[in-house]
Coordinates of N, CA, C and O in Angstrom, one line a residue:
X295 N -16.5 -62.1 115.0 CA -15.3 -60.8 114.0 C -16.1 -59.6 114.2 O -17.7 -59.6 115.0
X296 N -15.9 -59.3 114.2 CA -16.2 -58.0 114.4 C -16.4 -56.8 112.9 O -16.1 -57.6 112.2
X297 N -17.9 -56.7 113.5 CA -19.2 -56.3 111.7 C -17.7 -55.2 111.2 O -16.9 -54.1 112.4
X298 N -17.9 -54.7 110.3 CA -17.1 -53.9 109.8 C -18.1 -53.0 109.7 O -19.0 -52.9 109.7
X299 N -17.3 -50.9 109.9 CA -18.4 -50.3 110.0 C -19.0 -49.7 109.2 O -17.9 -49.5 108.4
X300 N -20.2 -49.6 108.6 CA -20.2 -49.5 107.2 C -20.4 -47.7 106.6 O -20.3 -48.0 105.8
X301 N -20.4 -46.6 107.8 CA -20.1 -46.5 107.1 C -19.4 -45.0 107.0 O -19.1 -43.7 106.5
X302 N -18.5 -45.9 107.4 CA -16.7 -46.1 106.9 C -16.4 -46.1 105.4 O -16.1 -46.6 105.4
X303 N -17.3 -45.5 104.3 CA -17.1 -46.3 102.6 C -15.8 -45.4 102.1 O -15.8 -45.5 101.1
X304 N -15.3 -44.1 102.8 CA -14.3 -43.4 101.9 C -12.1 -44.0 101.9 O -12.0 -43.4 101.6
X305 N -12.8 -45.3 103.1 CA -11.4 -45.8 103.2 C -10.3 -46.0 101.8 O -9.2 -45.5 102.5
X306 N -10.8 -46.8 100.8 CA -10.0 -46.3 99.7 C -10.0 -45.3 99.3 O -8.3 -45.4 98.4
X307 N -10.0 -44.1 99.8 CA -9.0 -42.7 99.1 C -8.9 -42.8 100.2 O -8.7 -40.4 100.2
X308 N -8.1 -42.5 101.4 CA -7.4 -42.5 102.3 C -6.4 -40.9 101.5 O -6.2 -40.1 102.4
X309 N -5.4 -41.5 100.8 CA -4.5 -41.0 100.4 C -4.5 -39.2 99.7 O -4.4 -38.8 99.8
X310 N -6.2 -39.4 99.3 CA -6.9 -38.5 98.3 C -7.6 -37.1 99.6 O -7.3 -36.0 99.9
X311 N -7.8 -38.3 100.1 CA -8.2 -37.1 102.1 C -6.9 -36.3 102.4 O -7.6 -35.7 102.7
X312 N -6.5 -37.6 103.6 CA -5.2 -36.4 103.7 C -4.9 -35.5 102.8 O -4.4 -34.6 103.7
X313 N -5.2 -35.6 101.3 CA -4.4 -34.4 99.9 C -5.6 -32.9 101.3 O -4.6 -32.1 101.0
X314 N -6.8 -33.8 100.4 CA -7.1 -32.9 100.2 C -7.8 -32.2 102.0 O -7.5 -30.9 101.7
X315 N -7.3 -32.4 103.1 CA -7.1 -32.1 104.7 C -6.5 -31.4 104.4 O -6.4 -30.2 105.5
X316 N -5.4 -31.6 103.7 CA -4.4 -30.4 103.6 C -4.0 -29.6 102.9 O -3.8 -27.5 103.4
X317 N -5.1 -29.1 102.3 CA -4.6 -27.7 101.4 C -6.5 -27.6 101.6 O -6.3 -26.3 101.4
X318 N -7.2 -27.4 102.1 CA -8.4 -26.9 102.8 C -9.4 -27.5 104.2 O -10.1 -28.9 104.3
X319 N -9.2 -26.1 104.7 CA -9.5 -26.7 106.1 C -11.0 -26.8 106.2 O -11.6 -27.5 107.7
X320 N -11.8 -26.6 105.5 CA -13.1 -26.6 105.2 C -14.0 -28.6 105.4 O -14.1 -28.7 105.7
X321 N -12.6 -29.4 104.2 CA -12.6 -29.9 103.7 C -12.4 -30.8 105.3 O -13.2 -31.3 105.5
X322 N -11.6 -31.2 105.6 CA -11.0 -31.2 107.3 C -12.3 -31.1 108.3 O -12.2 -32.5 108.8
X323 N -12.9 -30.0 108.4 CA -14.0 -30.2 108.8 C -15.3 -30.2 109.1 O -15.7 -31.9 109.8
X324 N -15.3 -30.1 107.8 CA -16.1 -32.0 107.3 C -15.4 -33.2 107.3 O -16.8 -34.1 107.7
X325 N -14.9 -33.6 106.5 CA -14.5 -34.8 107.0 C -15.0 -35.5 108.2 O -15.2 -36.7 108.7
X326 N -13.5 -34.2 109.1 CA -13.0 -34.4 110.6 C -14.8 -35.1 110.7 O -15.7 -35.5 112.1
X327 N -16.0 -34.1 110.7 CA -17.5 -34.9 111.4 C -18.5 -34.8 110.8 O -19.0 -36.6 111.4
X328 N -17.9 -36.0 109.9 CA -18.4 -37.1 108.8 C -17.7 -38.4 109.5 O -18.6 -39.2 109.6
X329 N -16.5 -38.3 110.0 CA -16.0 -39.3 110.8 C -16.5 -39.5 112.6 O -16.7 -40.3 112.6
X330 N -16.6 -38.7 113.0 CA -17.2 -38.4 114.6 C -18.7 -38.7 114.4 O -18.9 -39.8 115.4
X331 N -19.3 -38.6 113.7 CA -21.2 -39.0 113.2 C -21.3 -39.9 112.4 O -21.6 -41.1 113.1
X332 N -19.9 -40.9 112.1 CA -19.7 -42.2 111.0 C -20.0 -43.5 112.9 O -20.4 -44.3 112.3
X333 N -18.7 -42.9 113.5 CA -18.2 -43.7 114.5 C -19.4 -43.2 115.2 O -19.6 -44.5 117.0
X334 N -19.9 -42.1 115.6 CA -21.5 -42.8 117.0 C -22.2 -43.5 116.2 O -22.8 -44.3 117.6
X335 N -22.7 -42.6 115.6 CA -23.9 -43.6 114.5 C -23.5 -45.7 115.2 O -24.1 -46.8 115.3
X336 N -21.8 -45.4 114.6 CA -21.6 -46.8 114.5 C -22.1 -47.6 115.7 O -22.6 -48.5 116.5
X337 N -21.5 -46.5 117.1 CA -21.8 -47.7 118.0 C -23.5 -47.3 118.9 O -23.0 -48.1 120.0
X338 N -23.9 -46.0 118.2 CA -25.7 -46.4 118.8 C -26.0 -47.6 118.4 O -27.4 -48.9 118.6
X339 N -25.8 -48.0 116.8 CA -26.5 -49.0 116.1 C -26.0 -50.2 116.7 O -27.3 -50.9 116.6
X340 N -24.3 -50.4 117.7 CA -24.3 -51.7 117.6 C -24.1 -52.2 119.7 O -23.1 -52.6 120.6
X341 N -23.9 -51.1 119.7 CA -24.0 -51.1 121.7 C -25.4 -51.8 121.6 O -26.6 -51.8 121.6
X342 N -24.9 -52.5 123.3 CA -26.2 -53.1 124.3 C -27.3 -52.1 124.7 O -27.4 -52.5 126.0
X343 N -26.8 -51.1 125.3 CA -27.2 -50.1 126.4 C -28.7 -50.0 126.1 O -29.6 -50.8 125.4
X344 N -28.6 -48.8 126.4 CA -30.6 -48.3 125.8 C -30.9 -48.2 124.8 O -29.4 -47.6 123.9
X345 N -32.1 -48.0 124.4 CA -31.9 -48.4 123.3 C -32.6 -46.8 122.5 O -33.5 -46.4 123.2
X346 N -32.1 -46.7 121.1 CA -32.4 -44.2 120.5 C -33.4 -45.1 119.1 O -33.3 -45.3 119.5
X347 N -34.2 -44.1 120.1 CA -35.1 -43.7 119.3 C -34.8 -44.2 117.5 O -33.9 -43.4 116.9
X348 N -35.3 -43.8 116.8 CA -35.4 -44.7 115.7 C -35.6 -43.4 114.5 O -34.0 -42.9 113.7
X349 N -36.3 -42.3 115.0 CA -36.5 -40.9 114.3 C -35.1 -40.8 115.0 O -33.6 -39.5 113.6
X350 N -34.1 -40.3 116.0 CA -33.4 -40.1 116.2 C -31.7 -39.9 114.8 O -31.3 -39.4 114.4
X351 N -31.0 -42.1 115.6 CA -31.5 -42.2 114.5 C -31.0 -42.4 112.8 O -30.1 -42.3 112.2
X352 N -32.0 -41.8 112.3 CA -32.6 -41.2 110.9 C -32.3 -40.2 110.4 O -31.2 -39.7 109.6
X353 N -32.0 -39.6 111.7 CA -31.5 -37.7 111.4 C -30.7 -37.9 110.8 O -29.8 -36.9 110.9
X354 N -29.4 -37.8 111.7 CA -28.2 -38.9 112.0 C -27.8 -39.6 110.2 O -27.0 -38.6 109.9
X355 N -28.4 -40.5 110.4 CA -27.7 -41.6 108.8 C -27.9 -40.4 108.0 O -27.1 -40.0 106.5
X356 N -29.7 -38.8 108.2 CA -30.2 -38.0 106.9 C -28.6 -37.3 106.7 O -28.0 -37.2 105.9
X357 N -28.5 -36.6 108.2 CA -27.1 -35.7 108.3 C -25.3 -36.3 107.3 O -25.3 -35.8 107.1
X358 N -26.0 -37.6 107.6 CA -24.4 -38.5 107.8 C -24.6 -38.5 106.4 O -23.3 -37.9 105.4
X359 N -26.1 -38.2 105.5 CA -25.8 -39.1 103.7 C -25.4 -37.9 103.3 O -24.6 -37.6 102.3
X360 N -26.0 -35.9 103.5 CA -24.9 -35.4 103.0 C -23.6 -34.1 103.1 O -23.1 -34.0 102.6
X361 N -22.9 -35.1 104.1 CA -22.4 -35.6 104.8 C -21.3 -35.8 103.4 O -20.1 -35.8 103.2
X362 N -21.6 -37.2 102.9 CA -20.8 -38.3 102.4 C -20.9 -37.2 101.1 O -19.9 -38.0 100.8
X363 N -22.4 -37.0 100.7 CA -22.5 -36.1 98.9 C -21.5 -34.6 99.2 O -20.5 -34.5 98.0
X364 N -20.4 -34.5 99.9 CA -20.8 -33.7 100.5 C -18.7 -33.5 99.7 O -17.4 -33.2 98.8
X365 N -18.6 -34.6 100.7 CA -17.1 -35.0 100.3 C -16.6 -35.6 99.2 O -15.7 -35.2 98.2
X366 N -18.3 -36.6 98.7 CA -17.7 -37.2 97.1 C -17.5 -36.1 96.0 O -17.1 -36.3 95.7
X367 N -18.6 -35.1 96.2 CA -18.0 -34.1 95.3 C -16.9 -32.9 94.9 O -16.2 -32.8 94.7
X368 N -15.9 -33.0 97.0 CA -14.7 -32.8 96.4 C -14.2 -33.7 96.4 O -13.0 -33.6 95.2
X369 N -14.3 -35.3 97.0 CA -13.5 -35.9 95.6 C -13.8 -35.8 94.5 O -11.7 -36.4 94.3
X370 N -14.0 -36.0 93.6 CA -14.0 -35.8 92.3 C -13.8 -34.7 91.8 O -13.6 -35.0 90.5
X371 N -13.8 -33.3 91.9 CA -13.4 -32.3 91.5 C -10.9 -32.2 92.6 O -10.7 -32.2 91.3
X372 N -11.4 -33.3 93.1 CA -9.7 -33.2 93.2 C -9.2 -34.3 92.1 O -8.5 -33.8 92.0
X373 N -9.5 -35.2 92.1 CA -9.2 -36.4 91.3 C -9.2 -35.9 90.0 O -8.3 -36.2 88.7
X374 N -10.5 -34.7 89.5 CA -10.3 -34.2 87.9 C -9.0 -33.7 88.0 O -9.0 -33.5 86.4
X375 N -8.7 -32.4 88.2 CA -7.4 -31.5 89.4 C -5.9 -32.5 89.1 O -5.4 -31.8 88.1
X376 N -6.0 -33.7 89.5 CA -5.4 -34.8 89.6 C -5.3 -34.6 88.7 O -4.3 -34.4 87.8
X377 N -5.9 -35.2 87.0 CA -5.6 -35.3 85.7 C -6.0 -34.7 85.1 O -4.9 -35.0 84.2
X378 N -5.7 -34.0 85.3 CA -5.6 -32.7 84.6 C -4.5 -32.2 84.4 O -3.4 -31.7 83.4
X379 N -3.5 -32.4 85.4 CA -2.1 -31.8 85.9 C -2.0 -33.0 85.7 O -0.4 -33.0 84.7
X380 N -1.5 -34.2 85.1 CA -1.1 -34.9 84.5 C -0.9 -35.2 83.3 O -0.2 -36.0 82.2
X381 N -1.8 -34.5 82.8 CA -1.9 -33.8 81.4 C -1.3 -32.6 81.0 O -0.7 -32.4 80.3

C-alpha cells in the first residue's frame, strides 16, 4: 500500500486553489513552489538512496511550513471574500 504524502495538506480545497491561481499570479507561484517542495520532501524521506542530512530536510520542512502559512492566509481571505459576496 502506498503511503499518502503528508505534505499535501490542501487537497480538500483544490477548487479554491484553482480559482486563486487563475486570479493571482503570486499565489500560483507560491503554491507551485509549495507543491514542488512537498513532492521533493516526500521523495527524500521515502527514497532508498543516499541518506540526506536531517538539517537539510528540517530546513525544507520549515520553508514548506512558511509556504503553508501563506497559502492558508490566502485561502482564508478567499473564503471570507466568497462569503461576503453571497450575503
